[in-house]
Amino acid sequence: MENRRHRFLERLNNYRGVIAFVVVFVLGILFSPRALDTGLPIFLSWQTQLAILYEYSEYGLLATGMTLVILTGGIDLSVGSILGLSAVLFSLLTIGYGWDIPPAIGVVLLTGLACGVVNGTLIARFKMQPFVATLAMMTAARGAAKLVAGGIKVQPGGQPWYALQEGTPPFFLWMTSALPGIGMQPSTLIFLVCILVMAALVRYTAYGRWLYAIGGNEEAARLSGIHVGAVKVLTYALCSMFAAMAGVLNACRQDLGDTEAGMTYELDAIAAVVIGGTSLMGGRGGMMFTLIGVLIMAYINKILSLNAVELAPRMVIQGIIITIAVLIQQKRGRS
Amino acid sequence: MKRIALALAFAALVVCVGCGKKEQQTAQTTETPGKKKWTIGMSQCNLGEPWRVQMNKDIEEAAKQHADEIEVIFKDAQNKTEVQQAQVREFIQMGVDLLIISPKEARPLTKPVAEAYQKGIPVIVLDRKVEGDQYTCFIGADNVKIGREAGKYLVQLLGGKGKVVELKGLMTSTPGQERHQGFMEGIAGSQIEIIFDADCQWLEPIAQREMQSALARFPQIDAVYAHNDPSAHGAYLAARQEGKGREKTIKFIGIDALPHEGVRYVREGILTATFEYPTGGKEAIETALKILKGEQVPKNITLGTRIYTKENVEQGGEPL
């Protein structure tokens, strides 16, 4: 009986997440300016929807990794910096040293993985607070980004010794141009595939169950035979690897490697996860919630941008809508 | 026993350092007999922005040409006012012969700068001002003028009418306000219409996002006026990523003209034009030398701007 009631509430919770999403979506249609040529609300067009997904693919990847970490009851502040480091490293390898794309991506992902392993080890083995360990990584990774780039943006012509002086590799353009047929950019596809794969992983595998168990009650998880330390290291490693992938996307989108790329993105990623309905206390939520959270953030931003709202009121409105979106979700915690 | 050894080691170290210093001093005097090398302290408010990296580079290069006369010590305040205040005091303690400062904020740095000035250290203030008149010389560019020139150029470029998107810098900062104000003066009286504008906070990713909104709303856009080159570049990328080939018909105009940024974009045909916001690094060293040699310099030096277009980019732009 108790179990059935619980399941019913869980379903209701999903429903709440969708309500918040629908509210924002309707707001989008109501406040969308109409296209000058067709007279239809711009917000509703397929083109705009694709643009929204595309613009938020980097945040989405960060939020994907962040969801895993938050499910264990942790937090990762270093993802924005790791994004920056990866964007710079990827540009440096391809533009600066003329590497081929696959080895460059390989090195970037491994670098991200290494950062995550350091985070995870500090937290699991040395019992450091996730907040502090990843704060240290945030600082170090940002410094590393500036160090490898020599303090400037990595772009063709940036240094006399760069291998590519005239433009970026064709891969950069390919990543950001719509694929024929589906009209979606590869960078959007990567985000969608990643979040769907992780959703399946969290939902259907033992790894997913371990995440919830650790986030719910770490001691109980340990006593029931879960290798808590190993799971945590793996989780932070995955999180950083998604950040590294977002860095590659960022470099392709900006057409250069910016040492400042991803600054404060970690906050948006955390916000997206929380707006979706994953609890910061850990153990409650899921990957599909995060997809909804990312979309809510993206929609709010797009509505305000389409209407050319001034920065100051925009920030206030953004804050208010985020609060409302979370309030709609909130009751889940008490039920 | 251990403690004694430690104390001995420490004493030895002090003696060594002392000797080393003395040796260095004698070496220096023998190297340039009768001629003293001036030390200049340079306090940069932050090195996070490429424009400021360029300023330091300009100063370094100009100083290199007078390497026998001056030596520049650089400090980076990492965008923290209190760090910069401390740095100015450190330079005073070091007894530098001249101080160059590109202050983060006017009011909090006015006092330390005045302190240096009153102790007889000449101070050159670069780019951003301090309050009062307790400094030797201010060197900076005129953002209103640069904006106005950009506006006038656009009027000419579009034949007096057209639909323009303005991608602003952070509008709570004075350069953003002045670049906007100048631009409005520049296009006054023409039929140029600003159909969309957004505060992009100087950041390329935001400019890219805002431009996407503009592209979605307006089938016809003739030009983009961006308050800095990265924003103009972001707007170009947004148009290119839209996939309708509009990046070829829209004219993109930026400001700053850093060699590896705006100027390169112009050379590659991404931007139609960029207007230089000079760093004043070279001028600062030239002025510093004059001051150190006892010459009179004006209290205010306003730097001009240059325009870079495809036609003149190889000749290093054209002064306006």
mmCIF file of N, CA, C and O in Angstrom, chain A residues 268-322:
data_model
loop_
_atom_site.group_PDB
_atom_site.id
_atom_site.type_symbol
_atom_site.label_atom_id
_atom_site.label_comp_id
_atom_site.label_asym_id
_atom_site.label_seq_id
_atom_site.Cartn_x
_atom_site.Cartn_y
_atom_site.Cartn_z
ATOM 1 N N ASP A 268 24.811 28.015 -13.828
ATOM 2 C CA ASP A 268 23.651 27.743 -14.684
ATOM 3 C C ASP A 268 23.349 26.256 -14.738
ATOM 4 O O ASP A 268 22.188 25.853 -14.773
ATOM 5 N N ALA A 269 24.420 25.454 -14.764
ATOM 6 C CA ALA A 269 24.209 24.000 -14.809
ATOM 7 C C ALA A 269 23.523 23.522 -13.533
ATOM 8 O O ALA A 269 22.562 22.750 -13.583
ATOM 9 N N ILE A 270 24.012 24.005 -12.394
ATOM 10 C CA ILE A 270 23.389 23.623 -11.121
ATOM 11 C C ILE A 270 21.931 24.077 -11.101
ATOM 12 O O ILE A 270 21.023 23.328 -10.731
ATOM 13 N N ALA A 271 21.707 25.324 -11.552
ATOM 14 C CA ALA A 271 20.343 25.862 -11.570
ATOM 15 C C ALA A 271 19.436 24.993 -12.436
ATOM 16 O O ALA A 271 18.318 24.667 -12.030
ATOM 17 N N ALA A 272 19.925 24.597 -13.605
ATOM 18 C CA ALA A 272 19.107 23.772 -14.503
ATOM 19 C C ALA A 272 18.735 22.460 -13.823
ATOM 20 O O ALA A 272 17.589 22.015 -13.901
ATOM 21 N N VAL A 273 19.700 21.844 -13.147
ATOM 22 C CA VAL A 273 19.441 20.570 -12.465
ATOM 23 C C VAL A 273 18.372 20.773 -11.384
ATOM 24 O O VAL A 273 17.421 19.985 -11.271
ATOM 25 N N VAL A 274 18.519 21.840 -10.621
ATOM 26 C CA VAL A 274 17.586 22.079 -9.510
ATOM 27 C C VAL A 274 16.206 22.459 -10.029
ATOM 28 O O VAL A 274 15.186 21.987 -9.515
ATOM 29 N N ILE A 275 16.158 23.313 -11.060
ATOM 30 C CA ILE A 275 14.864 23.694 -11.633
ATOM 31 C C ILE A 275 14.145 22.457 -12.142
ATOM 32 O O ILE A 275 12.933 22.299 -11.994
ATOM 33 N N GLY A 276 14.911 21.541 -12.732
ATOM 34 C CA GLY A 276 14.304 20.302 -13.216
ATOM 35 C C GLY A 276 13.655 19.528 -12.093
ATOM 36 O O GLY A 276 12.660 18.843 -12.299
ATOM 37 N N GLY A 277 14.202 19.645 -10.887
ATOM 38 C CA GLY A 277 13.564 18.975 -9.758
ATOM 39 C C GLY A 277 14.459 17.974 -9.050
ATOM 40 O O GLY A 277 14.010 17.259 -8.164
ATOM 41 N N THR A 278 15.739 17.912 -9.433
ATOM 42 C CA THR A 278 16.655 17.039 -8.705
ATOM 43 C C THR A 278 17.066 17.746 -7.423
ATOM 44 O O THR A 278 17.421 18.920 -7.445
ATOM 45 N N SER A 279 17.002 17.001 -6.325
ATOM 46 C CA SER A 279 17.258 17.634 -5.034
ATOM 47 C C SER A 279 18.749 17.814 -4.787
ATOM 48 O O SER A 279 19.553 16.923 -5.041
ATOM 49 N N LEU A 280 19.109 18.999 -4.277
ATOM 50 C CA LEU A 280 20.515 19.268 -3.963
ATOM 51 C C LEU A 280 21.002 18.394 -2.814
ATOM 52 O O LEU A 280 22.194 18.268 -2.584
ATOM 53 N N MET A 281 20.071 17.818 -2.061
ATOM 54 C CA MET A 281 20.453 16.942 -0.966
ATOM 55 C C MET A 281 20.872 15.566 -1.483
ATOM 56 O O MET A 281 21.408 14.757 -0.745
ATOM 57 N N GLY A 282 20.575 15.293 -2.734
ATOM 58 C CA GLY A 282 20.961 14.019 -3.314
ATOM 59 C C GLY A 282 19.879 12.977 -3.199
ATOM 60 O O GLY A 282 18.939 13.106 -2.402
ATOM 61 N N GLY A 283 20.002 11.942 -4.035
ATOM 62 C CA GLY A 283 19.112 10.793 -3.912
ATOM 63 C C GLY A 283 17.737 10.956 -4.520
ATOM 64 O O GLY A 283 16.953 10.012 -4.513
ATOM 65 N N ARG A 284 17.423 12.133 -5.030
ATOM 66 C CA ARG A 284 16.088 12.314 -5.589
ATOM 67 C C ARG A 284 16.167 13.141 -6.862
ATOM 68 O O ARG A 284 16.793 14.192 -6.888
ATOM 69 N N GLY A 285 15.520 12.661 -7.904
ATOM 70 C CA GLY A 285 15.538 13.384 -9.171
ATOM 71 C C GLY A 285 15.923 12.459 -10.293
ATOM 72 O O GLY A 285 15.785 11.250 -10.171
ATOM 73 N N GLY A 286 16.406 13.026 -11.386
ATOM 74 C CA GLY A 286 16.776 12.162 -12.493
ATOM 75 C C GLY A 286 17.170 12.945 -13.722
ATOM 76 O O GLY A 286 17.047 14.178 -13.758
ATOM 77 N N MET A 287 17.637 12.229 -14.719
ATOM 78 C CA MET A 287 18.186 12.851 -15.901
ATOM 79 C C MET A 287 17.136 13.556 -16.748
ATOM 80 O O MET A 287 17.370 14.618 -17.288
ATOM 81 N N MET A 288 15.932 12.953 -16.854
ATOM 82 C CA MET A 288 14.914 13.597 -17.684
ATOM 83 C C MET A 288 14.426 14.892 -17.038
ATOM 84 O O MET A 288 14.041 15.821 -17.721
ATOM 85 N N PHE A 289 14.470 14.944 -15.697
ATOM 86 C CA PHE A 289 14.155 16.211 -15.019
ATOM 87 C C PHE A 289 15.126 17.285 -15.474
ATOM 88 O O PHE A 289 14.756 18.431 -15.706
ATOM 89 N N THR A 290 16.385 16.878 -15.578
ATOM 90 C CA THR A 290 17.401 17.838 -15.973
ATOM 91 C C THR A 290 17.156 18.367 -17.380
ATOM 92 O O THR A 290 17.318 19.562 -17.636
ATOM 93 N N LEU A 291 16.736 17.473 -18.282
ATOM 94 C CA LEU A 291 16.423 17.928 -19.642
ATOM 95 C C LEU A 291 15.350 19.008 -19.580
ATOM 96 O O LEU A 291 15.459 20.057 -20.233
ATOM 97 N N ILE A 292 14.329 18.768 -18.766
ATOM 98 C CA ILE A 292 13.264 19.765 -18.608
ATOM 99 C C ILE A 292 13.848 21.055 -18.011
ATOM 100 O O ILE A 292 13.541 22.160 -18.462
ATOM 101 N N GLY A 293 14.712 20.903 -17.014
ATOM 102 C CA GLY A 293 15.317 22.079 -16.383
ATOM 103 C C GLY A 293 16.116 22.909 -17.367
ATOM 104 O O GLY A 293 16.019 24.137 -17.392
ATOM 105 N N VAL A 294 16.901 22.230 -18.197
ATOM 106 C CA VAL A 294 17.694 22.941 -19.201
ATOM 107 C C VAL A 294 16.771 23.681 -20.160
ATOM 108 O O VAL A 294 16.994 24.848 -20.500
ATOM 109 N N LEU A 295 15.703 23.008 -20.575
ATOM 110 C CA LEU A 295 14.778 23.638 -21.523
ATOM 111 C C LEU A 295 14.086 24.844 -20.890
ATOM 112 O O LEU A 295 13.907 25.873 -21.548
ATOM 113 N N ILE A 296 13.708 24.725 -19.616
ATOM 114 C CA ILE A 296 13.059 25.861 -18.953
ATOM 115 C C ILE A 296 14.008 27.072 -18.943
ATOM 116 O O ILE A 296 13.635 28.181 -19.314
ATOM 117 N N MET A 297 15.256 26.829 -18.538
ATOM 118 C CA MET A 297 16.253 27.912 -18.538
ATOM 119 C C MET A 297 16.387 28.513 -19.934
ATOM 120 O O MET A 297 16.427 29.731 -20.122
ATOM 121 N N ALA A 298 16.488 27.636 -20.932
ATOM 122 C CA ALA A 298 16.702 28.089 -22.307
ATOM 123 C C ALA A 298 15.508 28.904 -22.798
ATOM 124 O O ALA A 298 15.668 29.946 -23.433
ATOM 125 N N TYR A 299 14.292 28.440 -22.471
ATOM 126 C CA TYR A 299 13.093 29.148 -22.916
ATOM 127 C C TYR A 299 13.013 30.539 -22.296
ATOM 128 O O TYR A 299 12.736 31.524 -22.968
ATOM 129 N N ILE A 300 13.264 30.603 -20.983
ATOM 130 C CA ILE A 300 13.208 31.905 -20.310
ATOM 131 C C ILE A 300 14.151 32.879 -21.009
ATOM 132 O O ILE A 300 13.794 34.004 -21.360
ATOM 133 N N ASN A 301 15.364 32.404 -21.219
ATOM 134 C CA ASN A 301 16.367 33.241 -21.849
ATOM 135 C C ASN A 301 15.937 33.687 -23.243
ATOM 136 O O ASN A 301 16.087 34.839 -23.636
ATOM 137 N N LYS A 302 15.352 32.741 -24.005
ATOM 138 C CA LYS A 302 14.981 33.029 -25.388
ATOM 139 C C LYS A 302 13.834 34.031 -25.455
ATOM 140 O O LYS A 302 13.844 34.948 -26.281
ATOM 141 N N ILE A 303 12.848 33.848 -24.584
ATOM 142 C CA ILE A 303 11.696 34.757 -24.596
ATOM 143 C C ILE A 303 12.186 36.181 -24.375
ATOM 144 O O ILE A 303 11.816 37.113 -25.090
ATOM 145 N N LEU A 304 13.053 36.344 -23.364
ATOM 146 C CA LEU A 304 13.528 37.686 -23.028
ATOM 147 C C LEU A 304 14.411 38.239 -24.147
ATOM 148 O O LEU A 304 14.347 39.413 -24.482
ATOM 149 N N SER A 305 15.193 37.375 -24.731
ATOM 150 C CA SER A 305 16.085 37.803 -25.802
ATOM 151 C C SER A 305 15.308 38.208 -27.048
ATOM 152 O O SER A 305 15.576 39.235 -27.664
ATOM 153 N N LEU A 306 14.302 37.400 -27.416
ATOM 154 C CA LEU A 306 13.498 37.717 -28.608
ATOM 155 C C LEU A 306 12.815 39.064 -28.461
ATOM 156 O O LEU A 306 12.618 39.790 -29.425
ATOM 157 N N ASN A 307 12.447 39.399 -27.226
ATOM 158 C CA ASN A 307 11.760 40.672 -27.001
ATOM 159 C C ASN A 307 12.720 41.819 -26.761
ATOM 160 O O ASN A 307 12.306 42.932 -26.468
ATOM 161 N N ALA A 308 14.022 41.541 -26.854
ATOM 162 C CA ALA A 308 15.050 42.552 -26.636
ATOM 163 C C ALA A 308 14.846 43.287 -25.313
ATOM 164 O O ALA A 308 14.915 44.512 -25.242
ATOM 165 N N VAL A 309 14.575 42.527 -24.263
ATOM 166 C CA VAL A 309 14.398 43.128 -22.940
ATOM 167 C C VAL A 309 15.751 43.635 -22.435
ATOM 168 O O VAL A 309 16.771 42.975 -22.631
ATOM 169 N N GLU A 310 15.754 44.793 -21.812
ATOM 170 C CA GLU A 310 17.000 45.366 -21.290
ATOM 171 C C GLU A 310 17.620 44.462 -20.228
ATOM 172 O O GLU A 310 16.922 43.687 -19.575
ATOM 173 N N LEU A 311 18.909 44.606 -20.038
ATOM 174 C CA LEU A 311 19.631 43.678 -19.164
ATOM 175 C C LEU A 311 19.111 43.685 -17.726
ATOM 176 O O LEU A 311 18.838 42.638 -17.149
ATOM 177 N N ALA A 312 18.953 44.885 -17.155
ATOM 178 C CA ALA A 312 18.590 44.956 -15.734
ATOM 179 C C ALA A 312 17.238 44.293 -15.449
ATOM 180 O O ALA A 312 17.153 43.394 -14.622
ATOM 181 N N PRO A 313 16.150 44.712 -16.149
ATOM 182 C CA PRO A 313 14.875 44.024 -15.905
ATOM 183 C C PRO A 313 14.948 42.556 -16.278
ATOM 184 O O PRO A 313 14.306 41.718 -15.662
ATOM 185 N N ARG A 314 15.761 42.233 -17.276
ATOM 186 C CA ARG A 314 15.875 40.841 -17.701
ATOM 187 C C ARG A 314 16.373 39.962 -16.554
ATOM 188 O O ARG A 314 15.846 38.885 -16.307
ATOM 189 N N MET A 315 17.397 40.465 -15.862
ATOM 190 C CA MET A 315 17.949 39.674 -14.761
ATOM 191 C C MET A 315 16.914 39.471 -13.669
ATOM 192 O O MET A 315 16.790 38.383 -13.099
ATOM 193 N N VAL A 316 16.150 40.547 -13.381
ATOM 194 C CA VAL A 316 15.116 40.437 -12.346
ATOM 195 C C VAL A 316 14.075 39.412 -12.758
ATOM 196 O O VAL A 316 13.718 38.520 -11.985
ATOM 197 N N ILE A 317 13.596 39.525 -14.009
ATOM 198 C CA ILE A 317 12.561 38.615 -14.490
ATOM 199 C C ILE A 317 13.070 37.181 -14.472
ATOM 200 O O ILE A 317 12.376 36.262 -14.027
ATOM 201 N N GLN A 318 14.312 36.996 -14.919
ATOM 202 C CA GLN A 318 14.902 35.668 -14.916
ATOM 203 C C GLN A 318 14.868 35.073 -13.510
ATOM 204 O O GLN A 318 14.464 33.921 -13.321
ATOM 205 N N GLY A 319 15.273 35.889 -12.537
ATOM 206 C CA GLY A 319 15.279 35.421 -11.158
ATOM 207 C C GLY A 319 13.897 35.015 -10.694
ATOM 208 O O GLY A 319 13.710 33.963 -10.076
ATOM 209 N N ILE A 320 12.904 35.873 -11.036
ATOM 210 C CA ILE A 320 11.537 35.584 -10.585
ATOM 211 C C ILE A 320 11.019 34.300 -11.224
ATOM 212 O O ILE A 320 10.444 33.437 -10.540
ATOM 213 N N ILE A 321 11.237 34.146 -12.540
ATOM 214 C CA ILE A 321 10.707 32.954 -13.215
ATOM 215 C C ILE A 321 11.380 31.693 -12.678
ATOM 216 O O ILE A 321 10.729 30.670 -12.477
ATOM 217 N N ILE A 322 12.688 31.780 -12.408
ATOM 218 C CA ILE A 322 13.373 30.601 -11.854
ATOM 219 C C ILE A 322 12.753 30.228 -10.511
ATOM 220 O O ILE A 322 12.464 29.065 -10.234
#
